[in-house]
Structures are given as C-alpha cells and as structure tokens.
CSV table of C-alpha atoms in Angstrom, one decimal:
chain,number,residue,atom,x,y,z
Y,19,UNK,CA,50.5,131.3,77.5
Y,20,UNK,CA,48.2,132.3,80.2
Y,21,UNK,CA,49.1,134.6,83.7
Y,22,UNK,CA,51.1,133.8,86.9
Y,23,UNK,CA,48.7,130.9,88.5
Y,24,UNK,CA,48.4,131.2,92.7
Y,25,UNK,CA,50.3,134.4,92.6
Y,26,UNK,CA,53.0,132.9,91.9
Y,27,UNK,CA,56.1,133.9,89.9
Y,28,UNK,CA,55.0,130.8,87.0
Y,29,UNK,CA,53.4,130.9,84.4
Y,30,UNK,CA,51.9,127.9,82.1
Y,31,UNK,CA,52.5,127.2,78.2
Y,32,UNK,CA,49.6,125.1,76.0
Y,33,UNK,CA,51.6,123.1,73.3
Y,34,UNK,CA,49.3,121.3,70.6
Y,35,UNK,CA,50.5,118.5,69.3
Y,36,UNK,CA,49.0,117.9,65.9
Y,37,UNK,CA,48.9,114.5,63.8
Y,38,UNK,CA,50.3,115.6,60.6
Y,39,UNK,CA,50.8,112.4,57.7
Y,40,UNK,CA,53.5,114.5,56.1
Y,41,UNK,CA,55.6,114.3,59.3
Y,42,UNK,CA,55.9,110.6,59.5
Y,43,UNK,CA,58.2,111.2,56.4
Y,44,UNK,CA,62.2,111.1,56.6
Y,45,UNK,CA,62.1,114.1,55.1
Y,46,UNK,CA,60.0,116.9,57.2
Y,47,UNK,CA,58.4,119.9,54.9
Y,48,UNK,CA,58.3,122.8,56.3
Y,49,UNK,CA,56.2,124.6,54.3
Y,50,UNK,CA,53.1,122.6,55.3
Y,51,UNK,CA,53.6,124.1,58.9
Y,52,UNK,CA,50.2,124.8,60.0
Y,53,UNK,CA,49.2,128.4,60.8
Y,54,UNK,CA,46.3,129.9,63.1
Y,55,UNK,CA,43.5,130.2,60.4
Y,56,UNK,CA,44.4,126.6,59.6
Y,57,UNK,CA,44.3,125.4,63.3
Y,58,UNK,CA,40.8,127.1,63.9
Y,59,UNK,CA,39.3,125.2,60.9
Y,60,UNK,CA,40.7,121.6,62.1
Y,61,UNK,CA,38.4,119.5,63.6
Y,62,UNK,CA,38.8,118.6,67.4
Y,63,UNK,CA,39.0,114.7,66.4
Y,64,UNK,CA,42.3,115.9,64.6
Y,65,UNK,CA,44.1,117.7,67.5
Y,66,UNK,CA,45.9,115.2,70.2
Y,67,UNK,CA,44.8,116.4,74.2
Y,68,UNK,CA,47.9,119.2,74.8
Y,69,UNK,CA,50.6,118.7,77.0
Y,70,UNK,CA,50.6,121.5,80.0
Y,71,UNK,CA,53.8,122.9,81.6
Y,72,UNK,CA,53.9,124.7,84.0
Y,73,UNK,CA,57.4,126.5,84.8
Y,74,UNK,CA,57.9,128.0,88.4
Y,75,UNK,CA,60.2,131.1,88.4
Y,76,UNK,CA,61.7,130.7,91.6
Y,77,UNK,CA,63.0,127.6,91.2
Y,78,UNK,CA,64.5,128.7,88.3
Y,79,UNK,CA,66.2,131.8,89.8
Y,80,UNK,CA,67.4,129.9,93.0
Y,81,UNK,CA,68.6,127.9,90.7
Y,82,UNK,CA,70.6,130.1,88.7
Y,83,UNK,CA,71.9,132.2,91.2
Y,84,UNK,CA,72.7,129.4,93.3
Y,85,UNK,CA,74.2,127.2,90.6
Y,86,UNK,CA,77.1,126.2,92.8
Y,87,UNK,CA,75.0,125.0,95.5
Y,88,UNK,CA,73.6,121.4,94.0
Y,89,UNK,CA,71.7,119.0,95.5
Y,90,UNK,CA,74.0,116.6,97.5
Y,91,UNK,CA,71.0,113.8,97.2
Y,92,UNK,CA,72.2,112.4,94.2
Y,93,UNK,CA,76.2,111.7,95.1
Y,94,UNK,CA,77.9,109.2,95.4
Y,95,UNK,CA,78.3,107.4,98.3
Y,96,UNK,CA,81.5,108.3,100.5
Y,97,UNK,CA,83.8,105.9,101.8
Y,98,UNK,CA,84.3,107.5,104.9
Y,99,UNK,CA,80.3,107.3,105.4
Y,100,UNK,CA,80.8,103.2,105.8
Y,101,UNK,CA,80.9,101.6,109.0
Y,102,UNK,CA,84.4,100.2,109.9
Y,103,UNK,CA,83.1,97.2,111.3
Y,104,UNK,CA,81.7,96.4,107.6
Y,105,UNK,CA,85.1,96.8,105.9
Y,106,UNK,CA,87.3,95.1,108.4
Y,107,UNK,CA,88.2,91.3,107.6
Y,108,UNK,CA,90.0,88.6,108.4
Y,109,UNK,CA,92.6,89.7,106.0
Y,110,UNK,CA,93.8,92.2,108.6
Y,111,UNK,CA,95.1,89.7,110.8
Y,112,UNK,CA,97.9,89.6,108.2
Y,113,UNK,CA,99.4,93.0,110.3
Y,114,UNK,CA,98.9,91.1,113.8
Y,115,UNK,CA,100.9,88.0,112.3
Y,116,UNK,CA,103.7,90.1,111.2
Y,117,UNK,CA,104.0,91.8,114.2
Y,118,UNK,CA,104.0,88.3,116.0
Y,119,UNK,CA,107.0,86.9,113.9
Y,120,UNK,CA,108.9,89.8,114.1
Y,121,UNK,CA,109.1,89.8,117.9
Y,122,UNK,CA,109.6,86.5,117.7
Y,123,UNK,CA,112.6,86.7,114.9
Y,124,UNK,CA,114.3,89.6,117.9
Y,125,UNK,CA,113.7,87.5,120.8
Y,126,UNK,CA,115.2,84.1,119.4
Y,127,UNK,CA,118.1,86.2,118.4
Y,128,UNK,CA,118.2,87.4,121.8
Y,129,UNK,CA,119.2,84.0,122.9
Y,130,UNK,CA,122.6,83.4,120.7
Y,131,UNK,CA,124.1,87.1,122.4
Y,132,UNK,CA,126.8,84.5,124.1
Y,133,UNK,CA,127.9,83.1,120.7
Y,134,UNK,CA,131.5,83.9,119.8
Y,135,UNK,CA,130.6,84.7,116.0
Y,136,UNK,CA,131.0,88.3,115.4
Y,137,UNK,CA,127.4,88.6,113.4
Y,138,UNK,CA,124.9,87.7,116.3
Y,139,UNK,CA,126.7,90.7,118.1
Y,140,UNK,CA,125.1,93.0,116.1
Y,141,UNK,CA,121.4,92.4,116.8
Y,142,UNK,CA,122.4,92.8,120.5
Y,143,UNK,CA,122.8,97.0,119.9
Y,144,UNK,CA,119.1,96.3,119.9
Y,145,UNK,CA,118.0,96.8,123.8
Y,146,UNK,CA,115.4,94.8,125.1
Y,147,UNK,CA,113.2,97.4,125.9
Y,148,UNK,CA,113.0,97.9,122.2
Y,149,UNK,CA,112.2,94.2,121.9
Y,150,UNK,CA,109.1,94.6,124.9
Y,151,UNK,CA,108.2,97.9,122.9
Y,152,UNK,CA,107.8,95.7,119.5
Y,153,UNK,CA,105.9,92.8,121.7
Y,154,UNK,CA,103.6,95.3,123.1
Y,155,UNK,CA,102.9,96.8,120.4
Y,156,UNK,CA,101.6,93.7,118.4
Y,157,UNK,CA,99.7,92.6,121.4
Y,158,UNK,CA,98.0,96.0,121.5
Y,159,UNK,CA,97.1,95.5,117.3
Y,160,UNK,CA,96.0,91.9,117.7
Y,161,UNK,CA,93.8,92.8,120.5
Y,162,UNK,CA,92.0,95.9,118.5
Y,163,UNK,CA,91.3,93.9,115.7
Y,164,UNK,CA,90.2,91.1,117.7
Y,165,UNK,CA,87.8,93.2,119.8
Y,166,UNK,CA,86.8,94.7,116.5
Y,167,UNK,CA,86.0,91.4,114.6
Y,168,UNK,CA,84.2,90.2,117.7
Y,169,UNK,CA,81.7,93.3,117.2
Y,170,UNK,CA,81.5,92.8,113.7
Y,171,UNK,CA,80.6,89.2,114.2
Y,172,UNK,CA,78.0,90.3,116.5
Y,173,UNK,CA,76.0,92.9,114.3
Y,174,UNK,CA,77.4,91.6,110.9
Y,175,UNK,CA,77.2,87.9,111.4
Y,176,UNK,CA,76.2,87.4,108.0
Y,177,UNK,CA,79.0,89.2,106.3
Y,178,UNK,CA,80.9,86.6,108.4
Y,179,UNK,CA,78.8,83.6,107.3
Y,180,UNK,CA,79.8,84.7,103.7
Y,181,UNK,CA,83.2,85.4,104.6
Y,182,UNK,CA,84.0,82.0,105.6
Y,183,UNK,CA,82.5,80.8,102.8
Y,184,UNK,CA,84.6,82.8,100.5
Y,185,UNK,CA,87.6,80.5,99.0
Y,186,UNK,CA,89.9,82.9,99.6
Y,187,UNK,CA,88.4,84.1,102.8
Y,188,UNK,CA,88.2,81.3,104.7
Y,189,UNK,CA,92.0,80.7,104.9
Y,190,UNK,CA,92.5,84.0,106.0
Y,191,UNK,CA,90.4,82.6,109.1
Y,192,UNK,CA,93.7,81.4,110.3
Y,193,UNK,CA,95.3,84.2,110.5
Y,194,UNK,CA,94.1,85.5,114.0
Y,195,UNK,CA,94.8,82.4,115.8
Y,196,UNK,CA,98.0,82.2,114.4
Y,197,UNK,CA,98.8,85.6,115.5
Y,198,UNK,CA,98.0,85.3,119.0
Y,199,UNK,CA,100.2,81.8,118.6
Y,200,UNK,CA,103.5,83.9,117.6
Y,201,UNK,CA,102.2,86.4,120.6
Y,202,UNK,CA,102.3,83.7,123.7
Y,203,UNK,CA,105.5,82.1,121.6
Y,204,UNK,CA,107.3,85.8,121.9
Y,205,UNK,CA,106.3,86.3,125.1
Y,206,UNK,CA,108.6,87.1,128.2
Y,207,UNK,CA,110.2,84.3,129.4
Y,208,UNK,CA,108.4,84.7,132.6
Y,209,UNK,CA,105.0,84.3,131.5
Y,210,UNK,CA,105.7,80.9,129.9
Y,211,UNK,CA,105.9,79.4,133.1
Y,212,UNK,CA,102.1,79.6,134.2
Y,213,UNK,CA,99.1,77.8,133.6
Y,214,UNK,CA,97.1,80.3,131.8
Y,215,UNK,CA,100.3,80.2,128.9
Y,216,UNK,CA,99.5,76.2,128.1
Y,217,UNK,CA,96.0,76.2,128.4
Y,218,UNK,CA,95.7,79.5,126.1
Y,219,UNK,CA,98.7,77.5,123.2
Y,220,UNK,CA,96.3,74.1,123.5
Y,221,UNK,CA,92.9,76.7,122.9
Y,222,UNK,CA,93.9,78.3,119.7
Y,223,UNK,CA,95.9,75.1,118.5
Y,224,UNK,CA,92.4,73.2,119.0
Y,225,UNK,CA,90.4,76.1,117.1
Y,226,UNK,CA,92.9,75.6,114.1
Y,227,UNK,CA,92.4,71.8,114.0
Y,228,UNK,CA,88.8,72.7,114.0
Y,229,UNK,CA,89.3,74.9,110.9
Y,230,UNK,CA,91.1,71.9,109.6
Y,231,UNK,CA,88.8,69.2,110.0
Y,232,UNK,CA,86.2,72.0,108.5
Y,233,UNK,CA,88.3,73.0,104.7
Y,234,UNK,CA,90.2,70.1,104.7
Y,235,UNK,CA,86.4,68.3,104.5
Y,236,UNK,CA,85.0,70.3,102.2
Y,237,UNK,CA,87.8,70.1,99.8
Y,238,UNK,CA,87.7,65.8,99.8
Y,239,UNK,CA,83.1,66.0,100.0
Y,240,UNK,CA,82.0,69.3,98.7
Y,241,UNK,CA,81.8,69.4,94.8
Y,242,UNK,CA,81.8,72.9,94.3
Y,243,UNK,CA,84.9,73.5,96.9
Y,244,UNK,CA,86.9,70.7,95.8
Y,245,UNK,CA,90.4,71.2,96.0
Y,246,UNK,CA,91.0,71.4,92.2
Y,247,UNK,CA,88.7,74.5,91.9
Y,248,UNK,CA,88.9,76.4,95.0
Y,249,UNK,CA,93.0,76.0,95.7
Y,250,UNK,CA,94.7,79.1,95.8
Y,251,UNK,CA,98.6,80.8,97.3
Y,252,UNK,CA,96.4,81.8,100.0
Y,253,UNK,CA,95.2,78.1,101.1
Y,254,UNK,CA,98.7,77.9,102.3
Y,255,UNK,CA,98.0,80.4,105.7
Y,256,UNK,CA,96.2,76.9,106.7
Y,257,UNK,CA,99.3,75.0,106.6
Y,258,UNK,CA,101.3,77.4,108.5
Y,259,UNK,CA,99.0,77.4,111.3
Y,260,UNK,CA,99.2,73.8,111.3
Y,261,UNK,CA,103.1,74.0,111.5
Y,262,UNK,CA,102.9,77.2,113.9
Y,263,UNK,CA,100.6,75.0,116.0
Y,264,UNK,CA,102.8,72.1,116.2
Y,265,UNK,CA,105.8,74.1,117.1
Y,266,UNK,CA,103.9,75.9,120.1
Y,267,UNK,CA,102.8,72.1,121.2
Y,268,UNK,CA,106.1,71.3,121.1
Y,269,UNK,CA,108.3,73.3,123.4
Y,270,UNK,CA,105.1,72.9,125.7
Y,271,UNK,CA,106.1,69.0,126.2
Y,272,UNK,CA,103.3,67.2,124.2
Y,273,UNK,CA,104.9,65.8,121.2
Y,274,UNK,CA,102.9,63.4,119.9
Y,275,UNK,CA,100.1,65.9,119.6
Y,276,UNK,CA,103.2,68.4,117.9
Y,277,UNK,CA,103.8,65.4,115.7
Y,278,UNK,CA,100.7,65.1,114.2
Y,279,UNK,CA,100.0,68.5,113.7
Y,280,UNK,CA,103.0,68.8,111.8
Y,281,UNK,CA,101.8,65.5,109.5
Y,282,UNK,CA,98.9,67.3,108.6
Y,283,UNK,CA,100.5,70.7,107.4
Y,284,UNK,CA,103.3,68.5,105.8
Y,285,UNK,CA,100.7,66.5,103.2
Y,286,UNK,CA,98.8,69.2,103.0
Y,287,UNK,CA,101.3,71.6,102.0
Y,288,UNK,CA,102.3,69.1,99.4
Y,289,UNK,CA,98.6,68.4,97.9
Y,290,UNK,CA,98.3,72.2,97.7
Y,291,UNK,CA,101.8,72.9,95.9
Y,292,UNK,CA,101.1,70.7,93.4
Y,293,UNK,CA,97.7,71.2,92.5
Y,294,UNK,CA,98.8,75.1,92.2
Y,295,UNK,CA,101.8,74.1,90.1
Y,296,UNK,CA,99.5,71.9,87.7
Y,297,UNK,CA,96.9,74.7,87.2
Y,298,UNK,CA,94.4,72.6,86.5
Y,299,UNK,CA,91.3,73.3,84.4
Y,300,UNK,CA,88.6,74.6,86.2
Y,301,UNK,CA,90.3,76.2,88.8
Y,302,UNK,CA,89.9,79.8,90.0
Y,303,UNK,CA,91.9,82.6,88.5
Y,304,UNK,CA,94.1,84.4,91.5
Y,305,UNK,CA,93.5,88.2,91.7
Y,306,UNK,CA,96.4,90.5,91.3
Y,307,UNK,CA,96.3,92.1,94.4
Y,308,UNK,CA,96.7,89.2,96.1
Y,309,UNK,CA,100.4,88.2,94.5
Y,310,UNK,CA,102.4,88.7,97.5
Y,311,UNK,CA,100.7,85.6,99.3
Y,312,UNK,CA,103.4,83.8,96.5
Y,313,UNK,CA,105.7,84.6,99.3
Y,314,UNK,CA,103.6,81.8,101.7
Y,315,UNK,CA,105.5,79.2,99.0
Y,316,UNK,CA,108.5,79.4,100.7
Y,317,UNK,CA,107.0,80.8,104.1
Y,318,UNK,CA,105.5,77.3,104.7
Y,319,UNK,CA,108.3,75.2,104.7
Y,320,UNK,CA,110.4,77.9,106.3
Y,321,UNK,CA,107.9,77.5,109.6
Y,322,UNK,CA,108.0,74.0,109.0
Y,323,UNK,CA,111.4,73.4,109.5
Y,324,UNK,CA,111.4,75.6,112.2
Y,325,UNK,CA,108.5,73.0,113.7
Y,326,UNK,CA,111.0,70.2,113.5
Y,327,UNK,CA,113.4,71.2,114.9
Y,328,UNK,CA,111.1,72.2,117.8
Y,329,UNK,CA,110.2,68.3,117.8
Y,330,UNK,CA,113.4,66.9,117.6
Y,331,UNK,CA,115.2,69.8,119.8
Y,332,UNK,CA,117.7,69.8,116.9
Y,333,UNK,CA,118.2,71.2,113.6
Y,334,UNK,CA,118.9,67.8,112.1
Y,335,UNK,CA,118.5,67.0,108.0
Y,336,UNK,CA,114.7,67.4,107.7
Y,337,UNK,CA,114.9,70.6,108.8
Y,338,UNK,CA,117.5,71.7,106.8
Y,339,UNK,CA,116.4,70.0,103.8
Y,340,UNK,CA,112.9,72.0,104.4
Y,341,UNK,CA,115.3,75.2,104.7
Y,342,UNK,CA,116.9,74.5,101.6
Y,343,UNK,CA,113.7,74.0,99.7
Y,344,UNK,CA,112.5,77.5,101.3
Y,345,UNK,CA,115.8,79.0,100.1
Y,346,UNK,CA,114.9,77.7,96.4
Y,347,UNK,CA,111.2,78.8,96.3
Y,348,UNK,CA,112.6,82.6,97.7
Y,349,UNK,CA,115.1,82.9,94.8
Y,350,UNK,CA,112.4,82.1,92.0
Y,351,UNK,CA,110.4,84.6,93.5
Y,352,UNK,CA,112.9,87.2,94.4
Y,353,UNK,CA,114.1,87.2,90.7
Y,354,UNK,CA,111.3,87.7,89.0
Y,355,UNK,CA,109.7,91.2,90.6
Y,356,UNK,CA,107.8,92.1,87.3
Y,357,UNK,CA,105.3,89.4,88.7
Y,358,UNK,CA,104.5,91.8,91.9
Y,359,UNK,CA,104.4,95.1,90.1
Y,360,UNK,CA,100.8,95.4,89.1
Y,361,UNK,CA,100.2,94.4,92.9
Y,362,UNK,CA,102.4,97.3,94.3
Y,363,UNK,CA,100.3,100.1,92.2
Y,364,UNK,CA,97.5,100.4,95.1
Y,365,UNK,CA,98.1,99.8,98.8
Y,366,UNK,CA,96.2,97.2,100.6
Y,367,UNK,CA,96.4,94.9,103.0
Y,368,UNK,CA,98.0,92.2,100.8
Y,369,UNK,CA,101.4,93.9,101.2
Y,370,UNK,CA,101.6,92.7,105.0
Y,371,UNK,CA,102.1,88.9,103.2
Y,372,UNK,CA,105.4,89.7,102.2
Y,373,UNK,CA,106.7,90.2,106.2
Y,374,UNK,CA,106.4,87.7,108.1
Y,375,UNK,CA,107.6,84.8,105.6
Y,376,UNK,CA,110.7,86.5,105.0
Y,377,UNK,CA,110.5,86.5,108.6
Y,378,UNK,CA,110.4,83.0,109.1
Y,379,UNK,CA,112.9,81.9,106.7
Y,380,UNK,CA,115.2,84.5,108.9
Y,381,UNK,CA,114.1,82.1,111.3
Y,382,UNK,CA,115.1,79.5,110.1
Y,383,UNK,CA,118.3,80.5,108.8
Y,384,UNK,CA,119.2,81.9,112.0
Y,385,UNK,CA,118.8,78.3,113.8
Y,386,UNK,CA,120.7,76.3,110.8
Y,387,UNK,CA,123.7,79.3,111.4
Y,388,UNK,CA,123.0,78.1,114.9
Y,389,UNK,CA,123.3,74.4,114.4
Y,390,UNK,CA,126.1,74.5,111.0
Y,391,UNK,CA,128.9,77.2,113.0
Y,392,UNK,CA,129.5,78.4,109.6
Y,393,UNK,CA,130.4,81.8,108.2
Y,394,UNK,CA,128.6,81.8,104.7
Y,395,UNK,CA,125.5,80.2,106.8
Y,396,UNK,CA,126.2,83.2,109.5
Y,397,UNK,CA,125.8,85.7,106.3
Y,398,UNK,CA,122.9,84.1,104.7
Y,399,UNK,CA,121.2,84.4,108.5
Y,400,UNK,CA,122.7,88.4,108.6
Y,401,UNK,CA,121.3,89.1,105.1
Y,402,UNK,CA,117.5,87.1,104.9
Y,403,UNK,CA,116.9,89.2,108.9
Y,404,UNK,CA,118.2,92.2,107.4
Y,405,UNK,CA,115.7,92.4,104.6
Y,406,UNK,CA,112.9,91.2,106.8
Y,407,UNK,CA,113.3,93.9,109.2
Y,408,UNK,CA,113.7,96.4,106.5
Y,409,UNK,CA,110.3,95.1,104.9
Y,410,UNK,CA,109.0,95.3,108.1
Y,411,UNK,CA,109.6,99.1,108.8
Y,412,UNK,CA,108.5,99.9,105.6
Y,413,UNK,CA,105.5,98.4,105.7
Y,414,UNK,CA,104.6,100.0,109.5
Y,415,UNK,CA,105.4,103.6,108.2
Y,416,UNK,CA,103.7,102.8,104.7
Y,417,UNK,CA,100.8,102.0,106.9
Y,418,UNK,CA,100.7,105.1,109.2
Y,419,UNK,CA,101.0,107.5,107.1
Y,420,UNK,CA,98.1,105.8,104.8
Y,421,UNK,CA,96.0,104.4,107.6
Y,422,UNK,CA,92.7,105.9,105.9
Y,423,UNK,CA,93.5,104.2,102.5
Y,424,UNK,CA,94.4,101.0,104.1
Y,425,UNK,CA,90.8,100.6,106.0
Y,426,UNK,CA,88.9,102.1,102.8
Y,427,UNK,CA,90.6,99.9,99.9
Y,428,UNK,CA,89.1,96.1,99.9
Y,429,UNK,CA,91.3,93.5,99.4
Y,430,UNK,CA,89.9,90.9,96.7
Y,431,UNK,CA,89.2,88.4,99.6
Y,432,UNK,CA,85.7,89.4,100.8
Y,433,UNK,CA,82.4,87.7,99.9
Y,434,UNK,CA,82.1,90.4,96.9
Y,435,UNK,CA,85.4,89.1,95.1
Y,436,UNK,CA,84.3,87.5,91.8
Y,437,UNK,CA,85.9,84.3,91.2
Y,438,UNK,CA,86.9,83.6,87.4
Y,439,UNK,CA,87.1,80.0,85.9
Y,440,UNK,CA,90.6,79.9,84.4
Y,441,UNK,CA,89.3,77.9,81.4
C-alpha cells in the first residue's frame, strides 16, 4: 500500500501473484501459504509482473452517499423516446375504415325513415347532426393518419420499402384507400354531385387495381410469396377493396368497370378461403394478435353482396346468397370466443378488425330487410347494427382513454414480425 497519489483522496494496493504447483490442485493447501521471509528469498523469474489498483475515494463516497442517484446511461430505452412517425403503420388505417363504414351503416339507414316497419324508426332518434358529427370525425382521423404516413414515407421510406414487403403488411396497404372510399361513399348527398367526387372514387379505385396487379403477381411468379406460403386472414382486406371499389364504380354509372372489379375480389376471395381452409404445408403460422382479422371471413362477402346489389340496383339471389354465406361464417366465429381470448389480453390495433365487418354484414342485412319486407329479416337487421354500433363505441372509448398504449404497442404486421413455417 503506498500514500494518496496527486493529492488525491486514493490510494494504490500492489498484489503479487505467485505461481505456486500446489495450487493447480483441486484441493488448495493452505498451509503452504507463503510468508514474507519466504517471498524475499524467491527469485524474480518466480514472481508474475503485479497487478496495480488504484482505488479513488471520491468516487467511492459519491457513490455511496449518492446511491439513489445511478447513472441513467445504461437504461433501457423508453418508448415514449421513439419517433411516432417510426411506429405508425398501415395497420392504423384499420380506425379510419371503421369510422368510414359506420357513417356509412347511419346514413344508408337514413334513407329507409319513410318505411312503415316499426324497426327503421328507431335509428331515426339519431339526428343528423350526430350522423355529420360521426362523418367529420372519420374524415378528420383519415386525414391525420394520412398526413402522418405521407411524412413517414418521406424520412422513413425504407421502413416502407419493408413494410410492403411484409406478407402481412402489404394487405394492410389497402386499408387507406379503402377508407377514404367509405368517406366519399358517406358523404352528403350534395357533394356527390361534383366532379371532384368521381374523379377522386376512379383515383383510389385505380390505386387498388394497382395494388392488385402488384400481390396478385407476386403470388402466381414470385417463389418465395406464392400464395401457398404467404396467404393469411389478413390477405382478405385486398378483396374487400376490390368489392368496396366496385360498389363505389357502380352508383357512379360505370358498370362494366364495377363488374370486373367485382370478378376479381370474387375469385380471389375464393382462392384465398380455400388455401386458408386447407392449411397447407409450408405456409406461415398466423400470430395471435392478429385473430380478429377472422372476422374479414365473413366481412368479404358481406361487402360483396352489398357490391351486387350496387350492380344490379337490386338485392336479387346472388346477393343474398353472399348474405347468407356471411351469416354462416359469423355464427362459427361468434360461437367459438375462446379462439379470440389470448388476442383480447393486450390492446392493439388489431381490435379495430372486429368493427367494420360486423358493420358491413349490418349492411347488408339492412338492404335484404329492405328488399324481403320481412319481420324476422327486420330483427336480424335490428340485432347485427346493434352489436356493431356497440362494438364500435367500445372500441372509440377503449382507444381514448388508452391512446398512449395503442401508438406504443406494435402490432405483429411490421417488417420486424417473424414469420414461422407451420411445418
């Protein structure tokens, strides 16, 4: 031990280390502990160079009199610290497309307020400032999100690049032009009369044909996105836009473009349903999160029908039997709700996928009440709307009051999502 070095509170310690042959043993003897005489007869060849330490006093007393105070260097990183533009995706469009069909669910029963059937009476104690309110309201969310995405596809184009890569990702690509489809389709009567209204529906229908000419490609050419591998419940958003499209194109006036719009979502909602219902080998294992997209089973051929009967200005049998096929995919899923309750445990954004097809099977049940004049077909409408506005409030106040958990927690469809083989 030597004294304080610099004139400093410190102080420095020389430890030997000797090379003994009986320490190597399992077993250490303590009795062969060398002492002072017998360290000043060893030879310096014997003794190993010596370790110096050299202990500063201050640091130790700030440290133990500020033992509270640690370093903050060595954390770990904060959610709140991360950019918002890096945690937003195109998942969050799922919000904007609720708030879309459920303007549009109020305003088509809007129309029906002259029918003599006691149950459209009661959405009429629902004033139609309410209904502007709601339509405002998604117009304001859609364009946030979409100003927001813009920027993040300005300074984070990459996280894009990978996004649409993703093969859960890149159907959620749909999603905004979809939303700001259901927006023009709910809008005031008034603004569907202008030329800005048809050339806006004919822009985003043409930038989902685009996205369809882009997956639907890869899936036929590309061997590592083939169909088989990469189809999952969320590969259905694509088909509704098809069938959201075609409906839009439709009460414009351009049918034949509305007609084969609505072939294409038609087969491809098909190809997709049964490759998921064979679960082939090979294919990707679906997160749990993401279980309420199951809904989109029946929410496709809920819009669908709807999309006929857009074509044929009727709710003839195709539309029905689309309906009735929509009513049979909700049942298996409404009786079985041990399927979604590893998904409920954590809010994300997920849990907007179980509005807006419940929405649009109200749709759809309100125009075959419409079209049938029948009581049991009037209740069905009363009770499927009922539930999808009460879904819907839920999931608005859910959301406000955990806004900061909603925008912090990931949902498994960004780039970082690992996708298991199911074999």
């Amino acid at each position: 031990m030597s004294l304080p070095v610099n004139g400093q509170n410190s102080f420095k310690m020389i430890v030997p280390l000797y090379k003994s042959p009986r320490w190597s043993n399992k077993r250490r003897d303590t009795s062969y502990i060398p002492n002072h005489s017998y360290n000043s007869k060893m030879s310096d060849a014997e003794i190993k160079p010596s370790i110096e330490v050299v202990v500063c006093g201050n640091s130790m007393n700030k440290a133990s009199t500020n033992n509270h105070a640690l370093p903050t260097d060595i954390t770990k990183p904060s959610h709140s610290h991360t950019p918002i533009l890096t945690k937003l995706h195109s998942g969050y469009f799922f919000i904007c497309l609720s708030f879309g069909a459920q303007a549009l669910m109020w305003k088509s029963l809007s129309k029906h307020n002259k029918d003599s059937q006691t149950l459209w009476h009661g959405f009429n104690l629902m004033p139609s400032v309410a209904f502007l309110l709601l339509w405002c309201l998604a117009v304001l969310t859609a364009a946030t999100l979409s100003l927001l995405y813009m920027l993040k596809c300005f300074f984070h184009f990459d996280m894009v690049k990978k996004e649409f890569s993703h093969p859960i990702g890149v159907n959620c690509m749909y999603a905004p032009w979809i939303s700001w489809l259901l927006m023009l389709q709910s809008a005031p009567a008034i603004l569907h009369k202008t030329y800005y209204y048809q050339l806006l529906c004919f822009a985003f229908s043409f930038l989902i044909l685009l996205l369809d000419i882009k997956l639907y490609g890869q899936w036929f050419t590309t061997k590592k996105r083939f169909l088989s591998i990469v189809a999952n419940p969320v590969s259905q958003v694509s088909v509704i836009g098809n069938f959201v499209a075609a409906q839009v194109i439709a009460e414009i006036g351009w049918k034949e473009s509305a007609i084969s719009l609505f072939s294409l979502g038609l087969v491809y909602y098909l190809i997709i349903f049964l490759t998921l219902y064979q679960r082939l080998a090979g294919g990707m294992q679906f997160p749990k999160e993401l279980r309420p997209a199951y809904f989109l089973f029946f929410g496709a051929p809920s819009m669908a029908s709807l999309a006929w009967k857009s074509i044929s200005h009727t709710f003839v049998t195709p539309s029905k039997m689309l309906l009735f096929l929509s009513l049979f995919l909700f049942m298996t899923q409404a009786c079985r709700p041990a399927l979604f309750r590893k998904s409920m445990k954590r809010l994300n954004v997920t849990w907007w996928v179980y509005s807006f097809p419940l929405t649009f099977l109200g749709l759809a049940c309100a125009e075959y009440a419409q079209e049938v004049k029948n009581n049991m077909a009037s209740w069905l409408m009363l009770l499927i709307c009922m539930v999808s506005v009460l879904v819907f409030i839920a999931l608005m106040l859910i959301t406000a009051l955990k806004m900061e958990r909603l925008l912090h927690k990931n949902a498994p469809i960004t780039p970082q999502t690992r996708i298991i083989s199911s074999t």
